[in-house]
Amino acid sequence: MIKVTNKYSLDIKAVLTFLLLSFLFNVSVQAQETNNEEIKRLQRSIFIFNFTQQVSWSNLDNLDQFKIGVLGSDRTIIDLKSLSQKRRIFNKPVNIINFSAVKDIEDIQVLYVNNKYNYHIESILAQIASKNILLITEDYNYNTSMINMVNVANYFEYEINKQSLENEGFEIAESLDNNAINSSDKWKLLYKDASKNLNQTKDSSALQEEIIKNSEKEILDKTKTILDKNNVIDTISTKLNDQKNWITQLNKYNKIQNKKIEDRIAIEKQLEQIINSQIDTLKSQSQTIKESDDKIKVQNDFLTTLYQDIEKKQTILEQNDNQISKLKLFNYLLAALVLLTLIACYSIYRMYTSNKRLLRTLKQKNTVIYNQTKELASQNKELEQFAYITSHDLKEPLNTISGLIVLLLDEYEDKLDEDGKMSLNFINESSLRMKSLIDSLLEYSRLGKIKEYNPINTTHLIEAIKIDLGSMISKSKAKVSSKNLPVITGSEIEIRLLFQNLISNGIKFIDANTTPNIMISCVKTEDEESKEYWQFAVTDNGIGIPENYQDRIFAIFQRLHNREKFEGTGIGLAHCKKIVESHGGKIWLTSKEGIGTTFYFTIPA
C-alpha cells in the first residue's frame, strides 16, 4: 500500500477543486455558448448574403438563379439554405451548392470557405481564377482572400482585398468599403472586445474564488475518507499528475492572454488620442462651415429679391406678348377665312360646270350601253336558239346514220367482207364521236346560265364524284385524296363538272404501268384589292403538258394526243375555264413532262 504524504494531499485538493469549478463553469457557459453559436450562425449567413448584394456582376442579366457554393462539410450550408427560402439576391432565386473538393468548384457566383477545414487558400484562388466567382472566407490570414470574415467575440467583422477583387473584375459598393476593417480600425474593434472579455473574466474569477473557499472546507472534511481509499488514489495518481501538468500550461496561457490584453489597452489609448485630435479638427471645420453658410444665406436673400423683380417684369412682357399674339392670330384667321371663301366659291363653280359636262357624257354613254345590252341579249338568245337547233338538227341525221349502220351490220354482216365491216365500224365510231362533240358543244353553250348559287361542301362533293367515277378509279387503281376543303358558294352542277373533268383527266392522261395519284387541296388568299378567294389545287402524276402548249390548253377542241392513245373531245378544260370565270375566278396550271400537272383555280370566298 502506498503512503500518502501531505504534499500529495494538497495536489488532490487542488485537482478536485479545479474539477468542481470546471464542472460548474462549463454548465453555465455551455448554455450561453449554445445560444451565442446559433446567433453567430445566423449572422454568418446574413453577412454572406449582404456581401453578395453589394458586389456587381457583369453577367447578372444572363443568370436565371444565383448560386452560392460552400466548400467542405460545413453546417453553414443548412443556414444558407434556410435563409435562401426567405431572401432573394438581385431579385433572383438562390441555390446553395456543397463542394467536397477544390477541383469540383464550377458554375457558381459566390464561394464560402471556413479556415477550420484547412483548405489551402492559394489552391482555391487558382481554381476560381477568371471564373467571375466571389470568394468569402472566414478566419484566414489578413489580405489573403477577396472578403475575409473575422470572429470577434460574439460577432463578425470583415476585411476587403481590393486588389484581388479588381483582378476578377468586381466592383464593390461604397458602403461595403467604408464599413470594412483596415489595420488600425480592426485592432481598435478587437481590443474593445478584448477589454470587455477581460472584465467578464474578472467577474468570473471572483465567483470562482468564492466557490473555491466554500469547496476547501468541504474537501478538508472529506480528506479522511479520501485517505482511506488508497487503492483508488493509486489508480488515479497518474491521471492527477497529467491534469497538474495541464493546469500549469493553462496558467501559462492565461499569462500570455493577460499580456496581450495589456498591449491592446495601450493601442486603445493611442487610438483615443488620435480620435480626440480628429474631433478637434472637425470642430474647427464646423465653425468655418457655419460662417460660410451665413454668407451664402445673405447672397440667397439678395438673389431671391432679384428673382422676384425679374418675375414681375416677365409677367408684364408675357401679357403684352399674349395680346400681340391674339391680334396676329385674329388677322391670320380673317385672311384665311376670306381665302377659303374665294376657293370654295371657285370650287363650287368648277364642280357645277364639270358635273354638267359629266351628266351629258353619262347620258350619252348610258344610251349606248342600253342599246348594246339590248343587242347582246338578242344575240345571246339567237345563239342559244342556234346552238339548240344546230345540235338538234345535226344529231337527227347522225342518229339515222347510226341506225342504218347497225341495221347493215345486223342484216348484211354475212355478205360483207372484212374491209366492209371495218368501214362500217369506222363510220359508226365517227358518227358517235360527232354526236359526243355536239353534246359537249351544247353543254358548253349552257354553262354560266345558272345564277342561283348555294353553299357547297366540297369535301362531300369530292366523295360523291369518287363514287360516280368508281369504275374508272377501280380499273386504274387510282388514289384520289383531299385535305382542308372548305364550304364554298356556287352552282353545284357546274362545280361538280369542274372537279370531275380535272380528276378524270388526271386518271386518263397517265403513262402505262403507273398508278394515278391525285391530290386536292385548298388555301385562302387575297388579291391586290384585299378581296378573299378560295384557291384550289388539283395535282396529278400524269404525263404532263409541254410548255409550248400550256397557253392554249383551255381553248375549245384543243387536243395534244391522237384519239388512239387517249380518248376525248378536247372540250373538257374549256368547260373548266368557263365554269371558273362565270363564278368570278380564274384558272391556270403548272406542269412538267413526265412528272405531272397541277391545276389551280379560284372561287370567291
Coordinates of C-alpha atoms in Angstrom, one line a residue:
M1 CA 0.0 0.0 0.0
I2 CA 1.2 3.5 -0.9
K3 CA 1.6 6.0 1.9
V4 CA 0.1 9.4 1.0
T5 CA 2.1 12.5 2.1
N6 CA 0.9 16.0 3.0
K7 CA 2.2 17.4 -0.3
Y8 CA 0.3 14.8 -2.2
S9 CA -2.9 15.7 -0.3
L10 CA -2.6 19.3 -1.4
D11 CA -2.3 18.2 -5.0
I12 CA -5.5 16.2 -4.7
K13 CA -7.3 19.1 -3.1
A14 CA -6.3 21.4 -6.0
V15 CA -7.3 18.9 -8.6
L16 CA -10.7 18.3 -7.0
T17 CA -11.3 22.0 -6.6
F18 CA -10.4 22.6 -10.3
L19 CA -12.7 19.7 -11.4
L20 CA -15.6 21.1 -9.4
L21 CA -15.1 24.6 -10.7
S22 CA -14.7 23.4 -14.2
F23 CA -18.0 21.5 -14.0
L24 CA -19.9 24.5 -12.6
F25 CA -18.3 26.9 -15.1
N26 CA -18.9 24.6 -18.1
V27 CA -22.6 24.1 -17.2
S28 CA -23.3 27.8 -17.0
V29 CA -21.1 28.7 -20.0
Q30 CA -22.3 25.9 -22.2
A31 CA -25.9 27.2 -22.4
Q32 CA -24.6 30.7 -23.1
E33 CA -22.2 29.5 -25.8
T34 CA -25.0 27.4 -27.4
N35 CA -27.2 30.5 -27.7
N36 CA -24.3 32.6 -28.9
E37 CA -23.3 30.0 -31.5
E38 CA -26.9 30.0 -33.0
I39 CA -26.8 33.8 -33.2
K40 CA -23.3 33.7 -34.9
R41 CA -24.5 31.1 -37.4
L42 CA -27.5 33.4 -38.4
Q43 CA -25.1 36.4 -38.6
R44 CA -22.7 34.4 -40.8
S45 CA -25.5 33.6 -43.3
I46 CA -26.8 37.2 -43.3
F47 CA -23.2 38.6 -43.8
I48 CA -22.7 36.3 -46.9
F49 CA -26.0 37.5 -48.4
N50 CA -25.2 41.2 -47.7
F51 CA -21.7 40.9 -49.2
T52 CA -23.2 39.4 -52.3
Q53 CA -25.7 42.2 -52.8
Q54 CA -23.0 44.9 -52.6
V55 CA -20.8 43.5 -55.3
S56 CA -21.6 43.9 -59.1
W57 CA -21.5 41.1 -61.6
S58 CA -21.0 41.7 -65.3
N59 CA -23.2 38.8 -66.4
L60 CA -26.0 39.4 -63.9
D61 CA -28.7 39.8 -66.7
N62 CA -27.9 36.3 -68.1
L63 CA -28.5 34.5 -64.7
D64 CA -31.7 32.6 -64.1
Q65 CA -30.7 31.9 -60.5
F66 CA -27.9 32.9 -58.1
K67 CA -25.7 30.1 -56.9
I68 CA -23.7 30.1 -53.6
G69 CA -21.2 27.3 -53.0
V70 CA -19.9 26.0 -49.7
L71 CA -16.6 24.1 -49.5
G72 CA -16.4 21.3 -47.0
S73 CA -18.9 19.6 -44.7
D74 CA -19.8 22.9 -43.1
R75 CA -23.1 23.4 -41.2
T76 CA -23.3 26.8 -42.8
I77 CA -24.9 25.2 -45.9
I78 CA -28.0 24.4 -43.8
D79 CA -28.2 28.0 -42.6
L80 CA -27.8 29.4 -46.1
K81 CA -30.5 27.1 -47.5
S82 CA -32.9 28.2 -44.8
L83 CA -32.2 31.9 -45.5
S84 CA -32.5 31.3 -49.3
Q85 CA -36.1 30.3 -48.8
K86 CA -36.8 33.8 -47.4
R87 CA -34.5 36.1 -49.4
R88 CA -33.5 36.6 -53.0
I89 CA -30.3 38.1 -54.4
F90 CA -30.8 40.8 -57.1
N91 CA -34.5 39.6 -57.3
K92 CA -33.3 36.1 -58.4
P93 CA -33.9 32.8 -56.6
V94 CA -30.8 31.5 -54.6
N95 CA -29.4 27.9 -55.0
I96 CA -27.0 26.6 -52.3
I97 CA -24.4 24.0 -53.6
N98 CA -21.9 21.9 -51.5
F99 CA -18.5 21.0 -52.8
S100 CA -16.3 18.4 -51.1
A101 CA -13.1 19.1 -53.1
V102 CA -11.5 22.3 -54.6
K103 CA -11.3 20.7 -58.1
D104 CA -15.1 20.4 -58.2
I105 CA -15.8 24.1 -57.9
E106 CA -17.6 25.3 -61.0
D107 CA -20.7 27.3 -62.2
I108 CA -21.3 29.4 -59.1
Q109 CA -21.3 33.1 -58.3
V110 CA -20.1 33.0 -54.6
L111 CA -17.9 30.6 -52.7
Y112 CA -17.7 30.4 -48.9
V113 CA -14.7 28.7 -47.1
N114 CA -14.0 28.4 -43.4
N115 CA -10.4 28.1 -42.3
K116 CA -11.2 25.4 -39.7
Y117 CA -11.3 22.9 -42.6
N118 CA -7.7 23.7 -43.5
Y119 CA -8.3 24.3 -47.2
H120 CA -5.2 25.9 -48.9
I121 CA -6.2 29.4 -50.0
E122 CA -3.8 29.6 -52.9
S123 CA -5.3 26.4 -54.5
I124 CA -8.8 27.9 -54.1
L125 CA -7.8 31.1 -55.8
A126 CA -6.1 29.3 -58.7
Q127 CA -9.3 27.1 -59.2
I128 CA -11.7 30.1 -59.4
A129 CA -9.4 32.4 -61.3
S130 CA -11.1 34.3 -64.2
K131 CA -14.5 32.5 -63.5
N132 CA -16.2 35.6 -62.0
I133 CA -16.6 33.9 -58.6
L134 CA -16.6 36.0 -55.4
L135 CA -14.5 34.3 -52.6
I136 CA -15.8 34.9 -49.0
T137 CA -13.6 33.3 -46.3
E138 CA -13.7 33.1 -42.5
D139 CA -10.7 33.4 -40.1
Y140 CA -8.0 33.3 -42.8
N141 CA -4.8 35.5 -42.7
Y142 CA -5.1 39.2 -43.4
N143 CA -5.3 40.1 -47.1
T144 CA -5.3 36.5 -48.5
S145 CA -8.9 36.4 -49.7
M146 CA -11.3 38.7 -51.5
I147 CA -13.6 39.3 -48.5
N148 CA -12.4 37.7 -45.2
M149 CA -14.8 37.5 -42.1
V150 CA -13.1 37.7 -38.7
N151 CA -14.6 36.3 -35.5
V152 CA -14.6 39.0 -32.7
A153 CA -16.2 37.8 -29.5
N154 CA -19.9 37.2 -30.3
Y155 CA -20.0 39.0 -33.7
F156 CA -18.1 39.3 -37.0
E157 CA -16.0 42.0 -38.7
Y158 CA -14.6 41.8 -42.2
E159 CA -11.7 42.9 -44.3
I160 CA -11.6 43.5 -48.1
N161 CA -8.7 42.8 -50.5
K162 CA -9.4 45.4 -53.2
Q163 CA -6.6 44.2 -55.5
S164 CA -8.0 40.7 -55.6
L165 CA -11.5 41.9 -56.3
E166 CA -10.3 44.2 -59.1
N167 CA -8.3 41.3 -60.7
E168 CA -11.6 39.3 -61.0
G169 CA -13.5 42.3 -62.4
F170 CA -15.7 43.0 -59.4
E171 CA -16.8 46.5 -58.2
I172 CA -18.0 46.9 -54.6
A173 CA -20.5 49.3 -53.1
E174 CA -19.1 52.4 -51.3
S175 CA -21.0 51.3 -48.1
L176 CA -19.2 47.9 -48.1
D177 CA -15.8 49.6 -48.5
N178 CA -16.5 52.2 -45.8
N179 CA -17.5 49.6 -43.2
A180 CA -14.6 47.3 -43.8
I181 CA -11.8 47.0 -41.3
N182 CA -8.4 48.5 -42.2
S183 CA -5.4 47.8 -40.0
S184 CA -5.9 50.4 -37.3
D185 CA -9.7 50.2 -37.1
K186 CA -9.6 46.5 -37.0
W187 CA -7.3 46.5 -33.9
K188 CA -9.5 49.1 -32.2
L189 CA -12.5 46.9 -32.5
L190 CA -10.6 43.8 -31.5
Y191 CA -9.2 45.5 -28.4
K192 CA -12.5 46.9 -27.3
D193 CA -13.9 43.4 -27.4
A194 CA -10.9 42.0 -25.6
S195 CA -11.3 44.6 -22.8
K196 CA -14.9 43.6 -22.4
N197 CA -13.9 39.9 -22.2
L198 CA -11.3 40.8 -19.6
N199 CA -14.0 42.4 -17.3
Q200 CA -16.1 39.4 -17.8
T201 CA -13.2 37.1 -16.9
K202 CA -12.5 39.2 -13.7
D203 CA -16.1 38.8 -12.6
S204 CA -15.9 35.1 -13.4
S205 CA -12.7 34.8 -11.3
A206 CA -14.2 36.4 -8.3
L207 CA -17.1 33.9 -8.5
Q208 CA -14.6 31.1 -8.8
E209 CA -12.7 32.2 -5.7
E210 CA -15.8 32.2 -3.7
I211 CA -16.7 28.8 -4.9
I212 CA -13.1 27.6 -4.1
K213 CA -13.3 28.9 -0.5
N214 CA -16.5 27.0 0.1
S215 CA -15.2 24.0 -1.6
E216 CA -11.9 23.9 0.5
K217 CA -13.9 23.4 3.7
E218 CA -15.8 20.6 2.2
I219 CA -12.7 19.0 0.8
L220 CA -10.9 19.1 4.2
D221 CA -13.9 17.3 5.7
K222 CA -13.6 14.6 3.2
T223 CA -9.8 14.2 3.4
K224 CA -10.1 11.4 5.9
T225 CA -12.4 9.5 3.5
I226 CA -10.0 10.0 0.6
L227 CA -7.0 8.7 2.6
D228 CA -8.9 5.5 3.3
K229 CA -9.3 4.9 -0.4
N230 CA -5.6 4.3 -1.1
N231 CA -6.3 1.8 -3.9
V232 CA -8.4 4.3 -5.7
I233 CA -5.8 7.0 -5.3
D234 CA -3.1 4.7 -6.6
T235 CA -5.2 4.2 -9.7
I236 CA -5.9 7.8 -10.4
S237 CA -2.5 9.2 -9.3
T238 CA -1.1 9.1 -12.8
K239 CA -4.2 10.9 -14.2
L240 CA -3.8 13.6 -11.5
N241 CA -0.2 14.2 -12.5
D242 CA -1.3 14.7 -16.1
Q243 CA -4.0 17.1 -15.0
K244 CA -1.5 19.0 -12.9
N245 CA 0.7 19.5 -16.0
W246 CA -2.4 20.7 -17.9
I247 CA -3.2 23.2 -15.2
T248 CA 0.4 24.5 -15.4
Q249 CA 0.0 25.0 -19.1
L250 CA -3.3 26.7 -18.6
N251 CA -1.7 29.2 -16.2
K252 CA 1.0 30.0 -18.8
Y253 CA -1.7 30.6 -21.4
N254 CA -3.6 32.9 -19.0
K255 CA -0.4 34.9 -18.5
I256 CA 0.0 35.2 -22.3
Q257 CA -3.6 36.4 -22.6
N258 CA -3.1 39.0 -19.9
K259 CA 0.0 40.3 -21.7
K260 CA -2.0 40.6 -25.0
I261 CA -4.7 42.5 -23.2
E262 CA -2.2 45.0 -21.8
D263 CA -0.8 45.5 -25.3
R264 CA -4.4 46.0 -26.6
I265 CA -5.2 48.6 -23.9
A266 CA -2.0 50.5 -24.9
I267 CA -3.0 50.6 -28.5
E268 CA -6.6 51.6 -27.5
K269 CA -5.2 54.7 -25.6
Q270 CA -3.1 55.6 -28.6
L271 CA -6.2 55.4 -30.9
E272 CA -8.2 57.5 -28.5
Q273 CA -5.6 60.3 -28.7
I274 CA -5.8 60.2 -32.5
I275 CA -9.6 60.3 -32.4
N276 CA -9.6 63.3 -30.0
S277 CA -7.3 65.2 -32.3
Q278 CA -9.6 64.4 -35.2
I279 CA -12.6 65.6 -33.2
D280 CA -10.8 69.0 -32.6
T281 CA -10.2 69.3 -36.3
L282 CA -13.8 68.6 -37.1
K283 CA -15.0 71.3 -34.6
S284 CA -12.7 73.9 -36.3
Q285 CA -14.1 72.9 -39.7
S286 CA -17.7 73.1 -38.4
Q287 CA -17.1 76.7 -37.4
T288 CA -15.7 77.6 -40.8
I289 CA -18.7 75.9 -42.5
K290 CA -21.1 77.9 -40.3
E291 CA -19.5 81.2 -41.3
S292 CA -19.7 80.2 -45.0
D293 CA -23.4 79.3 -44.5
D294 CA -24.1 82.8 -43.1
K295 CA -22.5 84.4 -46.2
I296 CA -24.4 82.1 -48.6
K297 CA -27.7 82.9 -46.8
V298 CA -27.2 86.7 -47.4
Q299 CA -26.4 86.1 -51.0
N300 CA -29.5 83.9 -51.4
D301 CA -31.7 86.6 -49.9
F302 CA -30.4 89.1 -52.5
L303 CA -30.9 86.6 -55.3
T304 CA -34.4 85.9 -54.1
T305 CA -35.3 89.6 -54.3
L306 CA -33.7 90.0 -57.7
Y307 CA -35.6 86.9 -59.0
Q308 CA -38.9 88.3 -57.8
D309 CA -38.3 91.6 -59.7
I310 CA -37.4 89.6 -62.8
E311 CA -40.6 87.5 -62.5
K312 CA -42.8 90.7 -62.3
K313 CA -41.2 92.1 -65.4
Q314 CA -41.5 88.8 -67.1
T315 CA -45.2 88.7 -66.3
I316 CA -45.8 92.1 -67.9
L317 CA -43.9 91.0 -71.0
E318 CA -45.9 87.8 -71.3
Q319 CA -49.2 89.8 -71.1
N320 CA -48.1 92.1 -73.9
D321 CA -46.9 89.1 -76.0
N322 CA -50.3 87.4 -75.5
Q323 CA -52.2 90.5 -76.6
I324 CA -50.0 90.8 -79.7
S325 CA -50.3 87.1 -80.5
K326 CA -54.1 87.3 -80.2
L327 CA -54.2 90.2 -82.7
K328 CA -51.9 88.4 -85.1
L329 CA -53.9 85.2 -84.8
F330 CA -57.2 87.2 -85.5
N331 CA -55.7 88.8 -88.6
Y332 CA -54.4 85.4 -89.9
L333 CA -57.8 83.8 -89.3
L334 CA -59.6 86.6 -91.1
A335 CA -57.3 86.4 -94.1
A336 CA -57.6 82.6 -94.1
L337 CA -61.4 82.8 -93.9
V338 CA -61.5 85.2 -96.9
L339 CA -59.2 83.0 -98.9
L340 CA -61.2 79.8 -98.1
T341 CA -64.4 81.6 -99.1
L342 CA -62.9 82.5 -102.5
I343 CA -61.6 79.0 -103.0
A344 CA -64.9 77.4 -102.1
C345 CA -66.8 79.7 -104.5
Y346 CA -64.4 78.9 -107.3
S347 CA -64.5 75.1 -106.5
I348 CA -68.3 75.1 -106.4
Y349 CA -68.4 76.8 -109.8
R350 CA -65.9 74.3 -111.3
M351 CA -67.8 71.4 -109.8
Y352 CA -71.1 72.7 -111.3
T353 CA -69.6 73.0 -114.8
S354 CA -67.8 69.7 -114.5
N355 CA -70.9 67.9 -113.2
K356 CA -72.9 69.4 -116.0
R357 CA -70.5 68.1 -118.6
L358 CA -70.2 64.6 -116.9
L359 CA -74.0 64.4 -116.8
R360 CA -74.3 64.9 -120.6
T361 CA -71.5 62.4 -121.2
L362 CA -73.1 59.8 -118.8
K363 CA -76.4 60.2 -120.6
Q364 CA -74.8 59.5 -123.9
K365 CA -72.9 56.5 -122.6
N366 CA -75.9 55.1 -120.9
T367 CA -77.8 55.3 -124.1
V368 CA -75.0 53.5 -126.0
I369 CA -74.7 50.8 -123.2
Y370 CA -78.5 50.3 -123.2
N371 CA -78.5 49.8 -126.9
Q372 CA -75.5 47.4 -126.7
T373 CA -77.2 45.5 -123.9
K374 CA -80.4 45.0 -125.9
E375 CA -78.3 43.9 -128.9
L376 CA -76.2 41.5 -126.8
A377 CA -79.3 40.0 -125.2
S378 CA -80.9 39.5 -128.6
Q379 CA -77.6 37.9 -129.9
N380 CA -77.3 35.6 -126.9
K381 CA -80.9 34.5 -127.4
E382 CA -80.2 33.9 -131.1
L383 CA -77.0 31.9 -130.2
E384 CA -78.9 29.8 -127.7
Q385 CA -81.6 29.0 -130.3
F386 CA -78.9 28.4 -132.9
A387 CA -77.0 26.0 -130.7
Y388 CA -80.1 24.1 -129.7
I389 CA -81.4 24.0 -133.3
T390 CA -77.9 23.1 -134.7
S391 CA -77.3 20.4 -132.2
H392 CA -80.9 19.0 -132.7
D393 CA -80.7 19.1 -136.5
L394 CA -77.1 17.7 -136.5
K395 CA -78.0 14.9 -134.1
E396 CA -81.0 13.8 -136.2
P397 CA -79.1 12.7 -139.3
L398 CA -76.3 11.2 -137.1
N399 CA -78.9 9.1 -135.3
T400 CA -80.3 8.0 -138.7
I401 CA -76.7 7.1 -139.9
S402 CA -76.0 5.2 -136.7
G403 CA -79.3 3.3 -137.0
L404 CA -78.6 2.4 -140.7
I405 CA -75.1 1.2 -139.8
V406 CA -76.4 -1.0 -137.0
L407 CA -79.1 -2.4 -139.4
L408 CA -76.5 -3.1 -142.1
L409 CA -74.3 -4.9 -139.6
D410 CA -77.2 -7.0 -138.4
E411 CA -78.7 -8.0 -141.8
Y412 CA -75.7 -8.0 -144.2
E413 CA -72.9 -9.0 -141.9
D414 CA -72.5 -12.3 -143.7
K415 CA -72.5 -10.7 -147.1
L416 CA -69.8 -8.1 -146.3
D417 CA -66.1 -8.9 -146.3
E418 CA -63.7 -7.7 -143.6
D419 CA -63.0 -4.4 -145.3
G420 CA -66.7 -3.6 -145.5
K421 CA -67.2 -4.5 -141.8
M422 CA -64.2 -2.3 -140.9
S423 CA -65.5 0.6 -142.9
L424 CA -68.9 0.4 -141.3
N425 CA -67.4 0.3 -137.9
F426 CA -65.3 3.4 -138.7
I427 CA -68.4 5.2 -139.9
N428 CA -70.3 4.2 -136.7
E429 CA -67.4 5.3 -134.5
S430 CA -67.2 8.7 -136.3
S431 CA -70.9 9.3 -136.0
L432 CA -70.7 8.5 -132.3
R433 CA -67.8 11.0 -131.9
M434 CA -69.7 13.6 -133.8
K435 CA -72.7 13.1 -131.5
S436 CA -70.4 13.4 -128.4
L437 CA -68.9 16.6 -129.9
I438 CA -72.4 18.1 -130.5
D439 CA -73.5 17.2 -126.9
S440 CA -70.3 18.8 -125.5
L441 CA -70.8 21.9 -127.6
L442 CA -74.4 22.2 -126.4
E443 CA -73.3 21.7 -122.8
Y444 CA -70.6 24.4 -123.3
S445 CA -73.2 26.9 -124.5
R446 CA -75.4 26.3 -121.5
L447 CA -72.5 26.8 -118.9
G448 CA -72.8 30.1 -116.9
K449 CA -76.6 30.4 -117.3
I450 CA -77.2 29.2 -113.7
K451 CA -77.2 32.3 -111.4
E452 CA -78.6 30.7 -108.3
Y453 CA -75.7 29.9 -106.1
N454 CA -75.9 27.8 -102.9
P455 CA -73.4 26.6 -100.2
I456 CA -71.4 23.6 -101.4
N457 CA -69.4 21.3 -99.1
T458 CA -66.5 20.4 -101.4
T459 CA -65.4 17.6 -99.2
H460 CA -68.8 15.8 -99.6
L461 CA -68.8 16.8 -103.3
I462 CA -65.4 15.1 -103.9
E463 CA -66.7 11.9 -102.2
A464 CA -69.7 11.9 -104.4
I465 CA -67.6 12.3 -107.6
K466 CA -65.4 9.4 -106.4
I467 CA -68.5 7.2 -106.3
D468 CA -69.6 8.4 -109.8
L469 CA -66.1 7.6 -111.2
G470 CA -65.9 4.4 -109.2
S471 CA -65.5 2.0 -112.2
M472 CA -62.8 4.3 -113.7
I473 CA -61.0 4.6 -110.4
S474 CA -61.2 0.9 -109.7
K475 CA -60.0 -0.1 -113.2
S476 CA -56.9 2.2 -113.0
K477 CA -56.4 1.6 -109.2
A478 CA -56.2 5.4 -108.8
K479 CA -55.8 7.1 -105.4
V480 CA -57.8 10.3 -105.0
S481 CA -57.3 12.2 -101.7
S482 CA -58.1 15.6 -100.4
K483 CA -57.4 17.9 -97.4
N484 CA -58.5 21.3 -96.0
L485 CA -61.5 21.6 -98.4
P486 CA -64.0 24.4 -97.4
V487 CA -67.6 25.1 -97.9
I488 CA -68.0 27.5 -100.9
T489 CA -70.9 29.3 -102.7
G490 CA -71.7 28.4 -106.3
S491 CA -73.6 26.2 -108.8
E492 CA -73.3 22.7 -107.5
I493 CA -73.8 21.2 -111.0
E494 CA -71.1 23.3 -112.6
I495 CA -68.6 22.9 -109.7
R496 CA -69.2 19.2 -109.8
L497 CA -68.4 19.1 -113.5
L498 CA -65.3 21.2 -112.9
F499 CA -63.8 18.8 -110.3
Q500 CA -65.0 15.7 -112.4
N501 CA -63.2 16.9 -115.5
L502 CA -59.9 17.6 -113.7
I503 CA -60.0 14.3 -111.7
S504 CA -60.9 12.2 -114.8
N505 CA -58.1 13.9 -116.8
G506 CA -55.6 13.0 -114.0
I507 CA -56.7 9.4 -114.3
K508 CA -56.8 9.3 -118.1
F509 CA -53.6 11.0 -119.1
I510 CA -51.0 8.8 -117.5
D511 CA -48.2 6.6 -118.6
A512 CA -48.7 2.8 -118.7
N513 CA -47.8 0.8 -115.6
T514 CA -48.3 4.0 -113.4
T515 CA -50.9 4.2 -110.7
P516 CA -52.7 7.5 -110.8
N517 CA -52.3 9.6 -107.7
I518 CA -54.5 12.8 -107.4
M519 CA -54.3 15.2 -104.5
I520 CA -56.9 18.1 -104.0
S521 CA -56.1 20.9 -101.5
C522 CA -57.2 24.5 -100.8
V523 CA -56.0 27.6 -99.1
K524 CA -57.5 31.1 -98.6
T525 CA -55.8 34.0 -100.4
E526 CA -56.4 37.8 -101.1
D527 CA -55.9 39.7 -104.4
E528 CA -54.5 43.2 -104.7
E529 CA -57.8 44.8 -103.7
S530 CA -57.9 42.6 -100.5
K531 CA -60.8 40.5 -101.8
E532 CA -60.7 37.0 -100.4
Y533 CA -60.7 33.8 -102.6
W534 CA -60.5 30.1 -102.1
Q535 CA -57.6 28.8 -104.1
F536 CA -57.9 25.1 -105.1
A537 CA -55.1 22.9 -106.4
V538 CA -55.6 19.6 -108.2
T539 CA -52.3 17.8 -108.6
D540 CA -51.7 14.5 -110.6
N541 CA -48.7 12.4 -111.5
G542 CA -49.6 12.1 -115.2
I543 CA -47.7 12.6 -118.4
G544 CA -47.6 16.4 -118.1
I545 CA -48.2 19.2 -120.6
P546 CA -45.4 20.6 -122.8
E547 CA -44.6 24.2 -122.1
N548 CA -45.3 25.4 -125.6
Y549 CA -48.9 24.0 -125.3
Q550 CA -49.8 25.3 -121.9
D551 CA -51.0 28.7 -123.1
R552 CA -53.7 27.2 -125.3
I553 CA -54.7 24.1 -123.4
F554 CA -58.0 25.8 -122.2
A555 CA -59.2 26.6 -125.8
I556 CA -62.2 24.6 -127.1
F557 CA -61.5 21.4 -129.1
Q558 CA -57.7 21.5 -128.4
R559 CA -56.1 18.0 -128.3
L560 CA -52.4 17.3 -127.6
H561 CA -52.6 13.5 -128.4
N562 CA -54.3 11.3 -131.0
R563 CA -57.6 9.5 -130.2
E564 CA -56.0 6.1 -130.5
K565 CA -53.8 6.8 -127.4
F566 CA -56.2 9.0 -125.3
E567 CA -59.9 9.3 -125.9
G568 CA -61.8 12.6 -125.5
T569 CA -63.4 15.5 -127.3
G570 CA -60.9 18.2 -126.3
I571 CA -63.5 20.4 -124.7
G572 CA -63.2 19.4 -121.0
L573 CA -60.7 22.0 -120.0
A574 CA -62.7 24.7 -121.9
H575 CA -65.6 23.7 -119.7
C576 CA -63.5 24.1 -116.6
K577 CA -62.3 27.6 -117.7
K578 CA -65.9 28.8 -118.5
I579 CA -67.2 27.5 -115.1
V580 CA -64.4 29.2 -113.1
E581 CA -64.8 32.5 -114.9
S582 CA -68.6 32.5 -114.6
H583 CA -68.1 32.2 -110.8
G584 CA -65.7 35.2 -110.8
G585 CA -62.4 33.3 -110.5
K586 CA -59.5 32.3 -112.8
I587 CA -57.8 29.1 -113.7
W588 CA -54.1 28.3 -114.5
L589 CA -51.6 25.4 -114.4
T590 CA -48.0 24.4 -113.8
S591 CA -46.7 21.2 -115.4
K592 CA -43.6 19.2 -116.2
E593 CA -43.4 16.5 -118.8
G594 CA -43.2 13.0 -117.2
I595 CA -43.7 14.3 -113.7
G596 CA -47.3 15.7 -113.5
T597 CA -49.6 18.7 -113.6
T598 CA -51.2 20.9 -111.0
F599 CA -54.3 22.8 -112.0
Y600 CA -55.1 25.9 -109.9
F601 CA -58.4 27.8 -109.8
T602 CA -60.0 30.4 -107.5
I603 CA -63.6 30.8 -106.3
P604 CA -64.7 34.0 -104.4
A605 CA -64.9 33.4 -100.6

